[in-house]
Amino acid sequence: RAMTAMAMSARPDLIIFDEPTTALDVTTQVNVLAAMKTAVEEFNTAAIYITHDLAVVAQMADRIKVLRYGEEVEEAETQEMLSNPKHPYTKSLWAVRSIEKPAETTEDHILAIENVTAAYGTVPVLHNVSIRVPRGKTVAVVGESGSGKSTTARVVTGLLPPSQGRVTFNGEALPPDLKSRKKDQLQRIQMIYQSADTAMNPRHTVRDIIGRPLEFYGGLRGRAKDERVADLLRMIELDESFMDRLPGELSGGQKQRICIARALAAGPELIICDEVTSALDQVVQEGILKLLLKLQKDLGVSYIFITHDIATVEAIADEIVVMWQGKVVEQGLKDMILSPPYPEYTELLLSSVPTMDPGWLAGAVEARQALDMADEVGEA
Ligand SMILES: Nc1ncnc2c1ncn2[C@@H]1O[C@H](COP(=O)(O)OP(=O)(O)OP(=O)(O)O)[C@@H](O)[C@H]1O
Ligand SMILES: [Mg+2]
C-alpha cells in the first residue's frame, strides 16, 4: 500500500503493477487490492496489472491480454474473456484446478504434534499446537502470513526444539533437537521449500543433488547411484538428459521437481511441503500438484502441505488445519472445514479468496467492514 501511495504521489498517467500481491496472504491481499483499485480510480490513472492469478485479474482489469512464450495469445474485455475464452491456451488456464480429490482419513496417525509451545529466543510463536497427520494422507496447514506455519514445520524437522510438548512419529517420541535424532528418523521426514532456487547448490548438477541423499541414507555409489537418480528423474517426469544440468539451467517448475526427487531419494514416509507451488504459474502448479498426488498414491507417502492458497488446499488436502496467531483454530476433514458454519477466523480466511466473479472484491471489502464494525461493537 505504501508503494502504491508512493507511485501515485508522482501523479503518473500510467502505473505498472508487477505481481504486487503474490507474496501476501489472502486476508492482506484483499485490502491491498482494494487500495490499489481505489487509487487508480481516484487519480484516473491507466494501469497495467501483471499477474498469474486469474481471480485477481478478474477483480482488477477492464481488459485482459494473455501472453505465452513472449507472444500475445488473445485479448478481450474482462467479462468476455472470463465467460468465453477463445484460444485453447486460455481455456487451459481457465481450466486449472481440475484436480478433485475426495477427502479420506484414517485413525492411524504417522505423526502427532502434541501441545507444542515454541519460541524464537524469548518471543513466543507457537501456543499449545496439536496436529495429527493420518498415514498416507495429506494435511494442509493454512493461515495468514506469520501465523506459525513454517515454525510448526521447523519443530517437526527438529530445527526448532519446542519449549513444551512433543512430536511423535510412528508412535515414538522424536528427540526435540535435530542433532539428537537417529539417521533413520532424519531419513523418514523430508522437507521441500518454496524457493527451489535457494534450496539447491547452484554449482551442483542434478546428478549430485539427487545423488547425495542416495549416498547418505542408502549407501549407494557409482553405477547403482546413477541408476537410481535416473529412476527418480523418471518418477518426477523428467528424463536422463537432466542429469548433468545445473539448477540455473532449469525452469522454476523443473527445479521444484528436482527438489521433490531429492526428497524422495531419502525414502521418506512424510514430506513437509512449505509453499512449494507459490512461486509457480497456475499451469505449472497444477502439474506439480498432480505429481505429488501420484507419488502419494504409488508410494503411500504422507504430506503436510503448508500453503495460503485455498484453491490448492481444495485440490489436494484430506484434512485441513487452520492456524491463527500461533494457535490451531481447527483441524478436520476438508469437506467439514470448507463448509459452514465456520469459526470467525476461518470465515474471514475463506471469504478472502478471490473468485473469478469480477464483483467479488467489492463484496469482500464490505463483508470485512461489517466484521470490523461487529468487533468494535463487541469490544465496546
Ligand atoms: N528466525 C526467526 N526469528 C525470530 N522470529 C521469527 C523467525 N522466523 C519467524 N519468526 C516469527 O515467528 C512468527 C511465525 O512465523 P512463521 O514463519 O512460522 O509464519 P508462517 O505462517 O510460515 O508465515 P508465511 O505465510 O509468511 O510464511 C512470525 O511472527 C515471525 O515474524
Ligand atoms: Mg512460512
Short mmCIF file of C-alpha atoms and ligand atoms in Angstrom, two decimals:
data_model
loop_
_atom_site.label_atom_id
_atom_site.label_comp_id
_atom_site.label_asym_id
_atom_site.label_seq_id
_atom_site.Cartn_x
_atom_site.Cartn_y
_atom_site.Cartn_z
CA ARG A 1 0.00 0.00 0.00
CA ALA A 2 2.89 2.30 0.78
CA MET A 3 4.42 1.52 -2.62
CA THR A 4 1.13 2.35 -4.35
CA ALA A 5 0.93 5.66 -2.49
CA MET A 6 4.49 6.50 -3.50
CA ALA A 7 3.87 5.64 -7.13
CA MET A 8 0.68 7.74 -7.08
CA SER A 9 2.34 10.75 -5.50
CA ALA A 10 4.14 11.35 -8.80
CA ARG A 11 0.70 11.75 -10.47
CA PRO A 12 1.51 9.24 -13.20
CA ASP A 13 -0.51 8.74 -16.37
CA LEU A 14 0.33 5.07 -16.28
CA ILE A 15 1.19 2.77 -13.40
CA ILE A 16 2.52 -0.77 -13.82
CA PHE A 17 1.80 -3.32 -11.09
CA ASP A 18 4.08 -6.36 -11.41
CA GLU A 19 2.75 -9.20 -9.22
CA PRO A 20 2.34 -6.79 -6.29
CA THR A 21 0.35 -9.17 -4.08
CA THR A 22 1.92 -12.54 -4.91
CA ALA A 23 3.84 -12.69 -1.63
CA LEU A 24 0.87 -11.67 0.51
CA ASP A 25 -1.62 -13.92 2.23
CA VAL A 26 -5.22 -13.67 1.11
CA THR A 27 -6.54 -11.67 4.04
CA THR A 28 -3.92 -8.98 3.48
CA GLN A 29 -4.31 -9.17 -0.28
CA VAL A 30 -7.97 -8.11 -0.14
CA ASN A 31 -7.09 -4.80 1.48
CA VAL A 32 -4.16 -4.13 -0.82
CA LEU A 33 -6.18 -4.91 -3.96
CA ALA A 34 -8.95 -2.62 -2.79
CA ALA A 35 -6.44 0.17 -2.04
CA MET A 36 -4.84 -0.13 -5.48
CA LYS A 37 -8.14 -0.21 -7.26
CA THR A 38 -9.38 2.87 -5.42
CA ALA A 39 -6.15 4.75 -6.11
CA VAL A 40 -6.31 4.00 -9.84
CA GLU A 41 -9.95 5.12 -9.97
CA GLU A 42 -9.45 8.28 -7.90
CA PHE A 43 -6.44 9.50 -9.86
CA ASN A 44 -7.92 8.40 -13.14
CA THR A 45 -4.65 6.67 -13.99
CA ALA A 46 -4.21 3.96 -16.59
CA ALA A 47 -2.78 0.74 -15.17
CA ILE A 48 -1.15 -2.44 -16.39
CA TYR A 49 -1.54 -5.25 -13.89
CA ILE A 50 0.81 -8.22 -14.35
CA THR A 51 -0.05 -11.44 -12.53
CA HIS A 52 -0.56 -15.16 -12.89
CA ASP A 53 -3.54 -15.11 -10.58
CA LEU A 54 -6.63 -15.14 -12.77
CA ALA A 55 -9.06 -14.39 -9.97
CA VAL A 56 -7.07 -11.25 -9.17
CA VAL A 57 -7.18 -10.27 -12.84
CA ALA A 58 -10.94 -10.63 -12.73
CA GLN A 59 -11.09 -8.06 -9.91
CA MET A 60 -8.62 -5.53 -11.25
CA ALA A 61 -8.82 -5.44 -15.04
CA ASP A 62 -11.11 -3.91 -17.64
CA ARG A 63 -9.32 -5.76 -20.41
CA ILE A 64 -7.15 -8.88 -20.28
CA LYS A 65 -4.25 -9.83 -22.52
CA VAL A 66 -2.86 -13.36 -22.35
CA LEU A 67 0.83 -13.90 -23.18
CA ARG A 68 2.73 -17.10 -23.81
CA TYR A 69 6.37 -17.60 -24.84
CA GLY A 70 6.67 -13.86 -25.48
CA GLU A 71 3.69 -13.76 -27.83
CA GLU A 72 0.16 -12.48 -27.49
CA VAL A 73 -2.37 -15.29 -27.34
CA GLU A 74 -5.56 -13.22 -27.14
CA GLU A 75 -7.04 -10.00 -25.78
CA ALA A 76 -10.62 -9.16 -24.79
CA GLU A 77 -12.82 -7.31 -22.34
CA THR A 78 -12.60 -8.96 -18.91
CA GLN A 79 -16.17 -10.26 -18.81
CA GLU A 80 -15.89 -11.60 -22.36
CA MET A 81 -12.54 -13.26 -21.69
CA LEU A 82 -13.78 -14.89 -18.49
CA SER A 83 -17.00 -16.25 -19.93
CA ASN A 84 -15.82 -17.03 -23.42
CA PRO A 85 -12.07 -17.67 -23.84
CA LYS A 86 -11.26 -18.47 -27.47
CA HIS A 87 -7.72 -19.77 -27.59
CA PRO A 88 -7.02 -23.33 -26.35
CA TYR A 89 -4.21 -21.98 -24.16
CA THR A 90 -6.52 -19.50 -22.45
CA LYS A 91 -9.07 -22.26 -22.00
CA SER A 92 -6.37 -24.39 -20.36
CA LEU A 93 -5.53 -21.51 -17.99
CA TRP A 94 -9.16 -21.16 -17.01
CA ALA A 95 -9.48 -24.90 -16.55
CA VAL A 96 -6.68 -25.28 -13.99
CA ARG A 97 -7.54 -26.65 -10.58
CA SER A 98 -9.18 -29.53 -12.37
CA ILE A 99 -7.88 -31.81 -9.63
CA GLU A 100 -10.63 -33.10 -7.43
CA LYS A 101 -9.58 -35.43 -4.73
CA PRO A 102 -12.17 -36.85 -2.36
CA ALA A 103 -11.03 -36.42 1.25
CA GLU A 104 -10.12 -39.58 3.10
CA THR A 105 -8.69 -40.16 6.52
CA THR A 106 -7.66 -42.85 8.96
CA GLU A 107 -7.20 -43.12 12.70
CA ASP A 108 -3.70 -44.48 12.05
CA HIS A 109 -1.52 -41.38 12.54
CA ILE A 110 2.03 -41.30 11.25
CA LEU A 111 2.80 -38.04 13.06
CA ALA A 112 1.35 -36.27 16.06
CA ILE A 113 2.35 -32.82 17.23
CA GLU A 114 1.18 -32.72 20.84
CA ASN A 115 0.62 -29.49 22.77
CA VAL A 116 3.68 -27.82 21.32
CA THR A 117 4.74 -24.40 22.54
CA ALA A 118 7.78 -22.87 20.87
CA ALA A 119 9.64 -19.56 20.81
CA TYR A 120 12.43 -17.80 18.92
CA GLY A 121 14.60 -16.69 21.80
CA THR A 122 12.13 -15.18 24.22
CA VAL A 123 9.48 -14.37 21.60
CA PRO A 124 6.72 -16.97 21.87
CA VAL A 125 5.40 -18.06 18.46
CA LEU A 126 3.51 -21.35 18.85
CA HIS A 127 0.97 -21.80 21.64
CA ASN A 128 -0.15 -25.29 22.56
CA VAL A 129 -0.27 -26.53 18.95
CA SER A 130 -1.61 -30.04 18.31
CA ILE A 131 -1.82 -31.50 14.81
CA ARG A 132 -2.26 -35.11 13.72
CA VAL A 133 -1.26 -36.50 10.33
CA PRO A 134 -3.11 -39.61 9.12
CA ARG A 135 -0.82 -42.15 7.40
CA GLY A 136 -0.67 -41.87 3.63
CA LYS A 137 -2.86 -38.74 3.61
CA THR A 138 -2.39 -35.01 3.18
CA VAL A 139 -2.90 -32.43 5.90
CA ALA A 140 -2.99 -28.88 4.56
CA VAL A 141 -1.94 -26.18 7.02
CA VAL A 142 -3.44 -22.80 6.17
CA GLY A 143 -3.39 -19.41 7.83
CA GLU A 144 -2.17 -15.91 7.16
CA SER A 145 1.41 -14.76 6.99
CA GLY A 146 3.11 -15.03 10.36
CA SER A 147 0.56 -17.45 11.83
CA GLY A 148 3.29 -20.01 12.59
CA LYS A 149 3.01 -22.50 9.71
CA SER A 150 6.72 -22.66 8.86
CA THR A 151 7.63 -22.59 12.54
CA THR A 152 5.49 -25.70 13.06
CA ALA A 153 7.46 -27.37 10.25
CA ARG A 154 10.73 -26.40 11.97
CA VAL A 155 9.58 -28.05 15.18
CA VAL A 156 8.74 -31.26 13.29
CA THR A 157 12.09 -31.36 11.47
CA GLY A 158 13.99 -30.64 14.70
CA LEU A 159 15.33 -27.24 13.66
CA LEU A 160 13.48 -25.53 16.49
CA PRO A 161 13.10 -27.65 19.63
CA PRO A 162 9.83 -26.81 21.41
CA SER A 163 9.82 -25.42 24.93
CA GLN A 164 6.83 -27.60 25.80
CA GLY A 165 5.03 -30.55 24.22
CA ARG A 166 6.38 -33.22 21.90
CA VAL A 167 6.28 -34.70 18.42
CA THR A 168 5.67 -38.42 17.97
CA PHE A 169 6.43 -40.26 14.74
CA ASN A 170 5.11 -43.78 14.21
CA GLY A 171 4.11 -43.74 17.87
CA GLU A 172 7.63 -42.93 19.11
CA ALA A 173 8.64 -39.56 20.60
CA LEU A 174 11.20 -37.80 18.38
CA PRO A 175 14.18 -36.19 20.10
CA PRO A 176 13.35 -32.46 20.01
CA ASP A 177 16.70 -31.46 18.57
CA LEU A 178 17.86 -32.42 15.07
CA LYS A 179 21.33 -33.31 16.37
CA SER A 180 19.94 -35.97 18.73
CA ARG A 181 17.90 -37.69 16.04
CA LYS A 182 18.99 -41.00 14.58
CA LYS A 183 19.76 -41.29 10.89
CA ASP A 184 16.57 -43.24 10.14
CA GLN A 185 14.50 -40.63 11.99
CA LEU A 186 16.03 -37.93 9.79
CA GLN A 187 15.52 -40.01 6.69
CA ARG A 188 11.80 -40.58 7.23
CA ILE A 189 10.84 -36.90 7.39
CA GLN A 190 11.85 -34.75 4.42
CA MET A 191 11.08 -31.15 3.57
CA ILE A 192 10.51 -29.24 0.32
CA TYR A 193 10.67 -25.43 0.32
CA GLN A 194 9.00 -22.63 -1.59
CA SER A 195 12.17 -21.29 -3.11
CA ALA A 196 13.69 -24.10 -5.17
CA ASP A 197 16.40 -21.59 -6.11
CA THR A 198 17.95 -21.22 -2.70
CA ALA A 199 17.24 -24.85 -1.78
CA MET A 200 19.86 -26.17 -4.23
CA ASN A 201 23.57 -25.51 -4.52
CA PRO A 202 23.92 -23.70 -7.88
CA ARG A 203 27.28 -25.42 -8.53
CA HIS A 204 25.94 -28.97 -8.11
CA THR A 205 24.49 -30.92 -11.03
CA VAL A 206 21.12 -32.63 -10.81
CA ARG A 207 23.09 -35.90 -10.51
CA ASP A 208 24.88 -34.62 -7.38
CA ILE A 209 21.77 -33.04 -5.87
CA ILE A 210 19.63 -36.16 -6.09
CA GLY A 211 22.64 -38.46 -5.54
CA ARG A 212 23.60 -37.00 -2.19
CA PRO A 213 20.70 -38.39 -0.09
CA LEU A 214 21.01 -41.70 -2.00
CA GLU A 215 24.58 -41.95 -0.80
CA PHE A 216 23.99 -40.59 2.70
CA TYR A 217 20.90 -42.63 3.56
CA GLY A 218 21.14 -45.56 1.15
CA GLY A 219 24.89 -46.01 0.86
CA LEU A 220 24.61 -46.03 -2.94
CA ARG A 221 27.66 -45.18 -5.08
CA GLY A 222 28.74 -45.19 -8.72
CA ARG A 223 26.52 -47.01 -11.24
CA ALA A 224 23.90 -48.03 -8.68
CA LYS A 225 23.53 -44.44 -7.58
CA ASP A 226 23.26 -43.09 -11.14
CA GLU A 227 20.66 -45.69 -11.99
CA ARG A 228 18.59 -44.67 -9.00
CA VAL A 229 18.94 -40.99 -9.95
CA ALA A 230 17.61 -41.87 -13.40
CA ASP A 231 14.69 -43.77 -11.80
CA LEU A 232 13.85 -40.79 -9.64
CA LEU A 233 14.02 -38.45 -12.64
CA ARG A 234 11.51 -40.67 -14.45
CA MET A 235 9.31 -40.64 -11.36
CA ILE A 236 9.15 -36.84 -11.49
CA GLU A 237 8.56 -36.98 -15.24
CA LEU A 238 11.95 -35.66 -16.38
CA ASP A 239 14.40 -37.75 -18.42
CA GLU A 240 18.06 -38.69 -18.04
CA SER A 241 19.19 -35.75 -20.13
CA PHE A 242 18.68 -33.64 -16.99
CA MET A 243 21.38 -35.49 -15.04
CA ASP A 244 24.22 -33.13 -15.84
CA ARG A 245 22.34 -29.87 -15.77
CA LEU A 246 22.90 -27.18 -13.15
CA PRO A 247 19.96 -25.58 -11.31
CA GLY A 248 20.47 -22.40 -13.35
CA GLU A 249 19.62 -24.37 -16.48
CA LEU A 250 16.16 -25.38 -15.25
CA SER A 251 12.76 -23.70 -15.26
CA GLY A 252 11.01 -22.95 -11.96
CA GLY A 253 8.75 -25.97 -12.30
CA GLN A 254 11.67 -28.26 -13.21
CA LYS A 255 13.66 -27.02 -10.21
CA GLN A 256 10.79 -27.82 -7.91
CA ARG A 257 10.53 -31.31 -9.45
CA ILE A 258 14.23 -31.84 -8.72
CA CYS A 259 13.61 -30.80 -5.10
CA ILE A 260 10.80 -33.37 -4.96
CA ALA A 261 13.12 -36.04 -6.38
CA ARG A 262 15.77 -35.15 -3.81
CA ALA A 263 13.21 -35.52 -1.01
CA LEU A 264 12.07 -38.88 -2.44
CA ALA A 265 15.70 -40.05 -2.75
CA ALA A 266 15.90 -40.25 1.04
CA GLY A 267 12.99 -42.70 1.09
CA PRO A 268 10.73 -40.64 3.38
CA GLU A 269 7.41 -41.60 4.94
CA LEU A 270 6.41 -37.98 5.48
CA ILE A 271 7.19 -34.97 3.30
CA ILE A 272 6.57 -31.43 4.53
CA CYS A 273 5.87 -29.11 1.60
CA ASP A 274 6.17 -25.44 2.58
CA GLU A 275 4.55 -23.25 -0.08
CA VAL A 276 6.07 -25.41 -2.80
CA THR A 277 3.89 -24.07 -5.60
CA SER A 278 3.55 -20.40 -4.60
CA ALA A 279 6.26 -19.14 -6.95
CA LEU A 280 4.93 -21.01 -9.98
CA ASP A 281 2.28 -20.10 -12.52
CA GLN A 282 -1.01 -21.94 -12.36
CA VAL A 283 -0.42 -24.41 -15.16
CA VAL A 284 2.92 -25.48 -13.68
CA GLN A 285 1.36 -25.56 -10.20
CA GLU A 286 -1.25 -27.97 -11.47
CA GLY A 287 1.49 -30.24 -12.84
CA ILE A 288 3.38 -30.29 -9.54
CA LEU A 289 0.22 -30.96 -7.51
CA LYS A 290 -0.77 -33.84 -9.78
CA LEU A 291 2.75 -35.25 -9.46
CA LEU A 292 2.62 -35.06 -5.65
CA LEU A 293 -0.74 -36.84 -5.62
CA LYS A 294 0.51 -39.55 -7.96
CA LEU A 295 3.58 -40.12 -5.78
CA GLN A 296 1.32 -40.39 -2.74
CA LYS A 297 -0.79 -43.00 -4.48
CA ASP A 298 2.22 -45.02 -5.68
CA LEU A 299 4.41 -44.73 -2.58
CA GLY A 300 1.95 -44.16 0.27
CA VAL A 301 3.85 -41.10 1.49
CA SER A 302 2.07 -38.68 3.86
CA TYR A 303 2.18 -34.91 3.35
CA ILE A 304 1.98 -31.83 5.49
CA PHE A 305 1.17 -29.21 2.90
CA ILE A 306 1.67 -25.63 4.04
CA THR A 307 0.06 -23.00 1.85
CA HIS A 308 -2.06 -19.92 1.92
CA ASP A 309 -3.76 -20.81 -1.33
CA ILE A 310 -7.21 -22.23 -0.63
CA ALA A 311 -7.68 -23.46 -4.21
CA THR A 312 -4.60 -25.64 -3.76
CA VAL A 313 -5.98 -26.91 -0.46
CA GLU A 314 -9.28 -27.81 -2.10
CA ALA A 315 -7.39 -29.72 -4.77
CA ILE A 316 -5.13 -31.88 -2.66
CA ALA A 317 -6.00 -31.96 1.04
CA ASP A 318 -7.61 -34.75 3.02
CA GLU A 319 -7.60 -32.80 6.25
CA ILE A 320 -7.15 -29.10 6.91
CA VAL A 321 -5.57 -27.32 9.86
CA VAL A 322 -6.36 -23.62 10.23
CA MET A 323 -3.75 -21.63 12.16
CA TRP A 324 -4.03 -18.12 13.51
CA GLN A 325 -1.51 -16.24 15.64
CA GLY A 326 0.43 -19.34 16.57
CA LYS A 327 -2.62 -21.39 17.55
CA VAL A 328 -4.60 -24.11 15.83
CA VAL A 329 -8.11 -22.76 15.23
CA GLU A 330 -9.40 -26.10 13.95
CA GLN A 331 -8.43 -29.39 12.28
CA GLY A 332 -10.79 -31.63 10.39
CA LEU A 333 -11.73 -33.30 7.12
CA LYS A 334 -11.54 -30.96 4.14
CA ASP A 335 -15.28 -31.03 3.50
CA MET A 336 -16.05 -30.25 7.12
CA ILE A 337 -13.66 -27.27 7.33
CA LEU A 338 -14.74 -25.86 3.96
CA SER A 339 -18.46 -25.92 4.68
CA PRO A 340 -20.39 -23.71 7.10
CA PRO A 341 -20.71 -22.94 9.92
CA TYR A 342 -17.17 -21.57 10.19
CA PRO A 343 -15.30 -20.22 13.19
CA GLU A 344 -14.87 -16.46 12.68
CA TYR A 345 -11.25 -16.59 11.51
CA THR A 346 -11.85 -19.47 9.05
CA GLU A 347 -14.75 -17.48 7.64
CA LEU A 348 -12.51 -14.44 7.14
CA LEU A 349 -9.82 -16.57 5.50
CA LEU A 350 -12.23 -18.30 3.12
CA SER A 351 -14.06 -15.09 2.25
CA SER A 352 -10.69 -13.57 1.34
CA VAL A 353 -10.00 -15.97 -1.52
CA PRO A 354 -10.71 -14.13 -4.78
CA THR A 355 -13.11 -15.78 -7.19
CA MET A 356 -13.46 -15.30 -10.94
CA ASP A 357 -16.54 -13.14 -10.37
CA PRO A 358 -15.48 -9.54 -11.15
CA GLY A 359 -17.83 -8.21 -8.43
CA TRP A 360 -16.15 -10.26 -5.72
CA LEU A 361 -13.71 -7.61 -4.42
CA ALA A 362 -16.39 -5.04 -3.59
CA GLY A 363 -18.38 -7.68 -1.70
CA ALA A 364 -15.33 -8.89 0.22
CA VAL A 365 -14.43 -5.38 1.34
CA GLU A 366 -17.99 -4.77 2.55
CA ALA A 367 -18.07 -8.05 4.48
CA ARG A 368 -14.77 -7.12 6.13
CA GLN A 369 -16.05 -3.71 7.20
CA ALA A 370 -19.14 -5.34 8.67
CA LEU A 371 -16.90 -7.75 10.59
CA ASP A 372 -14.71 -4.89 11.90
CA MET A 373 -17.81 -2.97 13.00
CA ALA A 374 -19.18 -6.04 14.77
CA ASP A 375 -15.81 -6.35 16.54
CA GLU A 376 -15.92 -2.74 17.67
CA VAL A 377 -19.45 -3.09 18.96
CA GLY A 378 -18.38 -6.31 20.69
CA GLU A 379 -15.39 -4.61 22.30
CA ALA A 380 -17.43 -1.59 23.40
N1 LIG B 1 14.08 -16.93 12.76
C1 LIG B 1 13.15 -16.20 13.40
N2 LIG B 1 13.47 -15.43 14.46
C2 LIG B 1 12.53 -14.72 15.11
N3 LIG B 1 11.22 -14.70 14.79
C3 LIG B 1 10.83 -15.43 13.73
C4 LIG B 1 11.77 -16.22 12.98
N4 LIG B 1 11.09 -16.85 11.99
C5 LIG B 1 9.80 -16.47 12.12
N5 LIG B 1 9.64 -15.63 13.16
C6 LIG B 1 8.35 -15.05 13.62
O1 LIG B 1 7.51 -16.12 14.02
C7 LIG B 1 6.16 -15.89 13.61
C8 LIG B 1 5.66 -17.07 12.77
O2 LIG B 1 6.41 -17.11 11.58
P1 LIG B 1 6.28 -18.28 10.52
O3 LIG B 1 7.43 -18.17 9.60
O4 LIG B 1 6.09 -19.56 11.22
O5 LIG B 1 4.92 -17.86 9.80
P2 LIG B 1 4.19 -18.51 8.53
O6 LIG B 1 2.82 -18.88 8.97
O7 LIG B 1 5.04 -19.57 7.93
O8 LIG B 1 4.07 -17.24 7.56
P3 LIG B 1 4.23 -17.10 5.94
O9 LIG B 1 2.90 -17.47 5.38
O10 LIG B 1 4.53 -15.64 5.76
O11 LIG B 1 5.36 -17.99 5.51
C9 LIG B 1 6.15 -14.56 12.89
O12 LIG B 1 5.71 -13.58 13.77
C10 LIG B 1 7.61 -14.35 12.52
O13 LIG B 1 7.93 -12.98 12.49
MG MG B 2 6.09 -19.72 6.10
#
